[in-house]
mmCIF file with all atom_site columns, C-alpha atoms in Angstrom:
data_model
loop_
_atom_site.group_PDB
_atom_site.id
_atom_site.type_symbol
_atom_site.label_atom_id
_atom_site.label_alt_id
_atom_site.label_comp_id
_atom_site.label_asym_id
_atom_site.label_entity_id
_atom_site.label_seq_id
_atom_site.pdbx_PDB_ins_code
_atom_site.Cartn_x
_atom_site.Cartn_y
_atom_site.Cartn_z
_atom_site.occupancy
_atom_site.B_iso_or_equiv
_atom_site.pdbx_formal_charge
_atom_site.auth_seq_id
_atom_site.auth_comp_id
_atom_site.auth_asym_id
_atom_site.auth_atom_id
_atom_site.pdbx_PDB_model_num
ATOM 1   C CA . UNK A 1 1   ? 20.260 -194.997 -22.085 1.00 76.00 ? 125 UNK A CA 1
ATOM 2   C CA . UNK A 1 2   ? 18.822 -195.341 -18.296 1.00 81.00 ? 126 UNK A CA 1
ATOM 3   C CA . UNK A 1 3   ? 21.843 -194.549 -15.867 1.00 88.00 ? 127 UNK A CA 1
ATOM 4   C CA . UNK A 1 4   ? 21.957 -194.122 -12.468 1.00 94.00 ? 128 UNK A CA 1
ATOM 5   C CA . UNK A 1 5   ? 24.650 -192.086 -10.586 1.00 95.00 ? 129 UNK A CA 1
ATOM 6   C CA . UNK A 1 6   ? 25.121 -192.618 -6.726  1.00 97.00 ? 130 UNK A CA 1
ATOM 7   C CA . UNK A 1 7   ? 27.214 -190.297 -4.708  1.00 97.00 ? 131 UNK A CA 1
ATOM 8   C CA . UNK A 1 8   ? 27.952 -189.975 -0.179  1.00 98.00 ? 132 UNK A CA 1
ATOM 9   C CA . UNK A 1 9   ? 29.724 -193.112 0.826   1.00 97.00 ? 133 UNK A CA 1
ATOM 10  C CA . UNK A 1 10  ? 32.564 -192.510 2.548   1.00 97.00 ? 134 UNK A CA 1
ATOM 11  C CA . UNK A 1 11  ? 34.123 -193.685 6.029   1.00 97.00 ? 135 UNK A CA 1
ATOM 12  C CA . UNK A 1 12  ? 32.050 -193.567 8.986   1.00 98.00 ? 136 UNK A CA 1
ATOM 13  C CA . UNK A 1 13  ? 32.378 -194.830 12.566  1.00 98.00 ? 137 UNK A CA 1
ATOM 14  C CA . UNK A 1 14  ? 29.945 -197.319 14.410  1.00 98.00 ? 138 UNK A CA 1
ATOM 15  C CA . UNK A 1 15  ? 26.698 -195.242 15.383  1.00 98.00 ? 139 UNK A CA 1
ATOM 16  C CA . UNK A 1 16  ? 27.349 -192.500 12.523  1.00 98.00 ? 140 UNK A CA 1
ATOM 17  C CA . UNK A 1 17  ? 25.044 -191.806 9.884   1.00 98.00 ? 141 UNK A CA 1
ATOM 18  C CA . UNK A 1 18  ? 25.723 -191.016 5.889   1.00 98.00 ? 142 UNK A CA 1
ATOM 19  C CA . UNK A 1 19  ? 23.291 -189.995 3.535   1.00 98.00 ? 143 UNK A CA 1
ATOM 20  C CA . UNK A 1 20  ? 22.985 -191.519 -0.127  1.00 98.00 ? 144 UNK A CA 1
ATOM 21  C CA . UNK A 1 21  ? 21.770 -189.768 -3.355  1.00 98.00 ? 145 UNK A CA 1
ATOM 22  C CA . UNK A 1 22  ? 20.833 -191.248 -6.516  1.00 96.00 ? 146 UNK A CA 1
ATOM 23  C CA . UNK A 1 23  ? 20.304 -189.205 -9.308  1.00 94.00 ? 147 UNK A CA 1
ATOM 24  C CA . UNK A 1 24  ? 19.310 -189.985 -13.243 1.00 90.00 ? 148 UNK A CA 1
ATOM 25  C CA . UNK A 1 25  ? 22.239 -189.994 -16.043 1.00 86.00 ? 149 UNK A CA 1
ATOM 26  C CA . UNK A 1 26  ? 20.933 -190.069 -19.160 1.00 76.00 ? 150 UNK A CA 1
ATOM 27  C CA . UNK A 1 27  ? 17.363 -189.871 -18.690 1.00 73.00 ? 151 UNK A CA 1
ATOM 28  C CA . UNK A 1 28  ? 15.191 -186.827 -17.371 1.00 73.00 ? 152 UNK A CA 1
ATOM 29  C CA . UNK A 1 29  ? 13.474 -187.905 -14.748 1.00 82.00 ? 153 UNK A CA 1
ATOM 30  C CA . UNK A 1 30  ? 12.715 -190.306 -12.397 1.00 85.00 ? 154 UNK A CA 1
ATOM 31  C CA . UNK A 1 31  ? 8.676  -189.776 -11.643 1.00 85.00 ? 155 UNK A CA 1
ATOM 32  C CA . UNK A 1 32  ? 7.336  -192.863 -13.175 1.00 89.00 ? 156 UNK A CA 1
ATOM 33  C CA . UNK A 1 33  ? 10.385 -195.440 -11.914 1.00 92.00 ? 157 UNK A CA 1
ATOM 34  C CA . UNK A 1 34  ? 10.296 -197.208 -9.260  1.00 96.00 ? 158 UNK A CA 1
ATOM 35  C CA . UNK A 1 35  ? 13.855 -196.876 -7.378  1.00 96.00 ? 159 UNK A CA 1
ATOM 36  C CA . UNK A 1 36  ? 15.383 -199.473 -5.117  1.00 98.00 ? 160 UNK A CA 1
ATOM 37  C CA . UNK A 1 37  ? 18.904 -199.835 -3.074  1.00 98.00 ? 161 UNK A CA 1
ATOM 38  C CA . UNK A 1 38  ? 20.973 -202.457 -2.649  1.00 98.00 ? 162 UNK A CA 1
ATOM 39  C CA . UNK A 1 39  ? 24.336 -203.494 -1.331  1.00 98.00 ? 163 UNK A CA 1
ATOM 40  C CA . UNK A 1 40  ? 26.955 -206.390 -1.748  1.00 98.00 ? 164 UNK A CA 1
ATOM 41  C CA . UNK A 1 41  ? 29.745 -207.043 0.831   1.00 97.00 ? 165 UNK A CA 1
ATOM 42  C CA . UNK A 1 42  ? 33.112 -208.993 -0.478  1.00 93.00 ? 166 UNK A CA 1
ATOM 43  C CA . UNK A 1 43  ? 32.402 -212.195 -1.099  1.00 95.00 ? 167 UNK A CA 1
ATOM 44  C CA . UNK A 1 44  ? 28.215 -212.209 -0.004  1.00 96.00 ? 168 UNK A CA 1
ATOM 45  C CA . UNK A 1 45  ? 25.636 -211.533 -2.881  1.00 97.00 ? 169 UNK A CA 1
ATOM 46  C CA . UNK A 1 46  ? 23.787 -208.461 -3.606  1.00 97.00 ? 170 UNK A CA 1
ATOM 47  C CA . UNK A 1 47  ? 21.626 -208.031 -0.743  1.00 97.00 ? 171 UNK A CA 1
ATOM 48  C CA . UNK A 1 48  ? 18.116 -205.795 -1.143  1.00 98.00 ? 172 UNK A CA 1
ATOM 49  C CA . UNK A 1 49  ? 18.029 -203.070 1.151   1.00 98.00 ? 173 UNK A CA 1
ATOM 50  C CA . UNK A 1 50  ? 15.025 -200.537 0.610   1.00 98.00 ? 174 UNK A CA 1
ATOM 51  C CA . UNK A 1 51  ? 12.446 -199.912 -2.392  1.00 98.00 ? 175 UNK A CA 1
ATOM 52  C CA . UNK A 1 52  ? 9.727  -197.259 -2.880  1.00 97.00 ? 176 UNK A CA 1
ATOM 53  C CA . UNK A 1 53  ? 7.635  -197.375 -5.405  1.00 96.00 ? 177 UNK A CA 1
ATOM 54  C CA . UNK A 1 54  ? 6.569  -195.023 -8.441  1.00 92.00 ? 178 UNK A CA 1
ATOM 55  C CA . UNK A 1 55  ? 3.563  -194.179 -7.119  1.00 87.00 ? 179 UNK A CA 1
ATOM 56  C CA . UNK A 1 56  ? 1.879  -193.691 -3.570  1.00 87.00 ? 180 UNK A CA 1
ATOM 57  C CA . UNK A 1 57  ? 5.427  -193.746 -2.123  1.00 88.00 ? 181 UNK A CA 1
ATOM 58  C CA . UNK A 1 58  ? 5.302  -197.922 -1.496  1.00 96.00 ? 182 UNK A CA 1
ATOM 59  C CA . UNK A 1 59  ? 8.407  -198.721 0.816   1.00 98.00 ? 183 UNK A CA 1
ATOM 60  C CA . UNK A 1 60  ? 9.884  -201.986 2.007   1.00 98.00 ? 184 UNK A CA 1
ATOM 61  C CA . UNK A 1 61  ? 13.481 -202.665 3.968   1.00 98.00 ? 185 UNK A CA 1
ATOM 62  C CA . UNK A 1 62  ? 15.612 -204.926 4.271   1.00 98.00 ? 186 UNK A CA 1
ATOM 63  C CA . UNK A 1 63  ? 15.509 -206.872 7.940   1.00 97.00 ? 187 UNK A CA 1
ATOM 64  C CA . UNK A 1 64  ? 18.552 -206.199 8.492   1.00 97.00 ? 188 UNK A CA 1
ATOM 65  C CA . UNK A 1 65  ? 18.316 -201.867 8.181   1.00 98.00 ? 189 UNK A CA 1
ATOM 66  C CA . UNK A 1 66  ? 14.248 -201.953 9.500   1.00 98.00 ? 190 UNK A CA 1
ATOM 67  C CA . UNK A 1 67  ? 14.517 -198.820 12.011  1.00 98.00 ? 191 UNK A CA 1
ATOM 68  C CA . UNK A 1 68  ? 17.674 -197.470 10.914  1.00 98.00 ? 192 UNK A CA 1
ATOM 69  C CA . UNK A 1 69  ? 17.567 -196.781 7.368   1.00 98.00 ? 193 UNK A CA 1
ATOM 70  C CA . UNK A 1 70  ? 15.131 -194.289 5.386   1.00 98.00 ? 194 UNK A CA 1
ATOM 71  C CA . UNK A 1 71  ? 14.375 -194.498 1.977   1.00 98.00 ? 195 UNK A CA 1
ATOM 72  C CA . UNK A 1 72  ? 12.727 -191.181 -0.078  1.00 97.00 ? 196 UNK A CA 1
ATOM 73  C CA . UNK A 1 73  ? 12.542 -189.623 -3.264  1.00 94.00 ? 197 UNK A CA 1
ATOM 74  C CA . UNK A 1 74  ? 12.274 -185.783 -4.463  1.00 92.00 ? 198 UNK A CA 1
ATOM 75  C CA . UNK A 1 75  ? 10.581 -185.999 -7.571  1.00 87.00 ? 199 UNK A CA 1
ATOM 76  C CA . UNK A 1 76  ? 11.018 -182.494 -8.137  1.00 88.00 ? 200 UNK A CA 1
ATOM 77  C CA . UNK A 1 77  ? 14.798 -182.507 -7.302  1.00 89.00 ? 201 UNK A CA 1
ATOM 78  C CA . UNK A 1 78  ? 14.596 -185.782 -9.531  1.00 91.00 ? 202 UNK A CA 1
ATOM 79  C CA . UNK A 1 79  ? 16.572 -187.763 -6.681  1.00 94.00 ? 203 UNK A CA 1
ATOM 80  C CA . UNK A 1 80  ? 16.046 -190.065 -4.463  1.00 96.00 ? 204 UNK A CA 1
ATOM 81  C CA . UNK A 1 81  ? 18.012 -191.191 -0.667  1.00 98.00 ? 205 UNK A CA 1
ATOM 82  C CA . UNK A 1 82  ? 19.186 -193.342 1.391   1.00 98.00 ? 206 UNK A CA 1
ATOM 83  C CA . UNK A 1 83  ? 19.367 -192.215 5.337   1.00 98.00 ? 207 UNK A CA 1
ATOM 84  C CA . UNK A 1 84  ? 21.584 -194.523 6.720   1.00 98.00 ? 208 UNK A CA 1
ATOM 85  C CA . UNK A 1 85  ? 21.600 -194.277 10.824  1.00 98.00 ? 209 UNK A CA 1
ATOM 86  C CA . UNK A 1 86  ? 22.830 -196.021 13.381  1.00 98.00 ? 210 UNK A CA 1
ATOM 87  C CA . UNK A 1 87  ? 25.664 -197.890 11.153  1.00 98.00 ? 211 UNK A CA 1
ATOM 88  C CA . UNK A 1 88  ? 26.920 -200.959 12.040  1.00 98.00 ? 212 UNK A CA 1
ATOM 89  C CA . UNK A 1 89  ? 30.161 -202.693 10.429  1.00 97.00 ? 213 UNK A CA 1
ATOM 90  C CA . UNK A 1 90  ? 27.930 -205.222 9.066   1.00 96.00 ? 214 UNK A CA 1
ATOM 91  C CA . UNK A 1 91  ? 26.328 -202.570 7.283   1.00 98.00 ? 215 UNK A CA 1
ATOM 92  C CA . UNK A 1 92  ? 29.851 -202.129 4.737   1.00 98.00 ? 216 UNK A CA 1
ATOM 93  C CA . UNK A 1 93  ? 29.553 -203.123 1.599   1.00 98.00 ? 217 UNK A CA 1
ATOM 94  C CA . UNK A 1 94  ? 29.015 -201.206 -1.824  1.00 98.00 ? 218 UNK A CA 1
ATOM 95  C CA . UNK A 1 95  ? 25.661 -199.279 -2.322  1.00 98.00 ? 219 UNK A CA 1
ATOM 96  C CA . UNK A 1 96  ? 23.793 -199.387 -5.551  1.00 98.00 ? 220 UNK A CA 1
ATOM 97  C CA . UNK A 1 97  ? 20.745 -197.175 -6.393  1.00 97.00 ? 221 UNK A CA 1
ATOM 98  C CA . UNK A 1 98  ? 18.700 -198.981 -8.773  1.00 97.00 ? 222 UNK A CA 1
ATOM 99  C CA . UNK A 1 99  ? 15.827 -198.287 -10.991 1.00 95.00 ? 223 UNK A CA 1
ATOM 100 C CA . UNK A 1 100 ? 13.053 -200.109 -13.136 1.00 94.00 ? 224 UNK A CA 1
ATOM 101 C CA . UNK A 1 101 ? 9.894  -198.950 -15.128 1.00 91.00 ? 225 UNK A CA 1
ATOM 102 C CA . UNK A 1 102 ? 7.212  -198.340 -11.772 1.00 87.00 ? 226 UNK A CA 1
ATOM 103 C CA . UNK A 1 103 ? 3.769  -200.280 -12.351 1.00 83.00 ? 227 UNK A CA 1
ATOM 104 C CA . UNK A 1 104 ? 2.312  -198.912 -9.667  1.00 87.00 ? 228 UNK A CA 1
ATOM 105 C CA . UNK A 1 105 ? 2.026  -199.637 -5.515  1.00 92.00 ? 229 UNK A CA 1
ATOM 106 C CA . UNK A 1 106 ? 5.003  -201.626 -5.710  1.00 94.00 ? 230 UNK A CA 1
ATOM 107 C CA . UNK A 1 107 ? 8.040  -202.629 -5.393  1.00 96.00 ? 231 UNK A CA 1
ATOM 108 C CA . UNK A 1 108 ? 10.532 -205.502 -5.106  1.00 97.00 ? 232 UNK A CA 1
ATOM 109 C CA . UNK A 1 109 ? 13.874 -205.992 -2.791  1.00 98.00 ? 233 UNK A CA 1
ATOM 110 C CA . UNK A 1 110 ? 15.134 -208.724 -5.262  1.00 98.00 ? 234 UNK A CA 1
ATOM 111 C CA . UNK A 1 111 ? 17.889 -207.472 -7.452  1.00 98.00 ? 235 UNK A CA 1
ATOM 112 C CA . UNK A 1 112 ? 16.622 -209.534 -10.402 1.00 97.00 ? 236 UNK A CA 1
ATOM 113 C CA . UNK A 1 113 ? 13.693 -206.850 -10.990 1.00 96.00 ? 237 UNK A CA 1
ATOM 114 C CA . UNK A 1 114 ? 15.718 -204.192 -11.774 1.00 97.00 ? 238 UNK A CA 1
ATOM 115 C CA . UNK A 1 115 ? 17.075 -203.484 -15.079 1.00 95.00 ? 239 UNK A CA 1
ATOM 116 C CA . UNK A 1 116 ? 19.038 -200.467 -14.617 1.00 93.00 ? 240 UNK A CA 1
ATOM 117 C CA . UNK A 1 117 ? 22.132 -199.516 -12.144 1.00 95.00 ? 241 UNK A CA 1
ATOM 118 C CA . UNK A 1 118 ? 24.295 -197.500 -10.636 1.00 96.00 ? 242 UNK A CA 1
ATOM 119 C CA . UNK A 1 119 ? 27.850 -198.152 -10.442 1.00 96.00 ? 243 UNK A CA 1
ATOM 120 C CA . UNK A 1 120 ? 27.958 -198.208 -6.690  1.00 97.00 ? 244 UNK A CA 1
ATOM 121 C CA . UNK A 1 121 ? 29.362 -196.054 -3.822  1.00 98.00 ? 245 UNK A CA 1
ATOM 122 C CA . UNK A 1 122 ? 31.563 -197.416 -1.377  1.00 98.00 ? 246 UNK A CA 1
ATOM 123 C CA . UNK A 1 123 ? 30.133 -197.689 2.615   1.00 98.00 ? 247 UNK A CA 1
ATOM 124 C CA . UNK A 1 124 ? 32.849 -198.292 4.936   1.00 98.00 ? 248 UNK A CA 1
ATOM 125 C CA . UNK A 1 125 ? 31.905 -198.376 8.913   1.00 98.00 ? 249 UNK A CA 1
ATOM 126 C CA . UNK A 1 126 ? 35.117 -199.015 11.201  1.00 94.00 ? 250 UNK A CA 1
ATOM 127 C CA . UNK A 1 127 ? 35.941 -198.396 14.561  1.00 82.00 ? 251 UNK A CA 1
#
């Protein structure tokens, strides 16, 4: 069974950074799946926040984290990241790393692609 595992939320104050990891449960690697992040505050719906693709490294953000957030992947670690800079409170919310069979140059920022989850690590920014 695909399962993803996320791990570095925590608390952070405005202007901090954290860094996000997402690593395979279950399955041995992620080289051929395309991997994407998302978030969802109380109350708002699952928001897309960065994709990169299976192959040729294919990348898109989220609006609202262009400039301050960096997505990657370490296929030979088998994980990928989320560089979060710069944070904002708007930017708390759970974090979910996400994954779905890559078909190539692509990916997708809407949730409804994606097939298989993580169960989320919490993102706090206060002040």
């Amino acid at each position: 069974q695909v399962q993803l595992v996320e791990s570095g939320g925590g608390l952070v104050q405005p202007g901090g950074s954290l860094r996000l990891s997402c690593a395979p449960s279950g399955f041995t690697t992620l080289d051929y799946y395309t991997i994407g992040w998302f978030r969802q505050a109380p109350g708002k719906e699952r928001e897309g926040v960065s994709c990169i693709s299976s192959s040729d490294n294919v990348i898109h953000y989220g609006n609202s984290v262009k400039g301050r957030f960096t997505i990657s992947r370490d296929n030979a670690k088998n994980m990928a990241f989320l560089q979060m800079n710069s944070l904002k409170p708007e930017d708390t919310a759970i974090y979910y790393c996400a994954t779905v069979v890559g078909i190539g140059p692509f990916c997708s920022l809407r949730p409804s692609e994606y097939p298989y989850w993580g169960q989320g690590t919490q993102v706090t920014v206060f002040a």
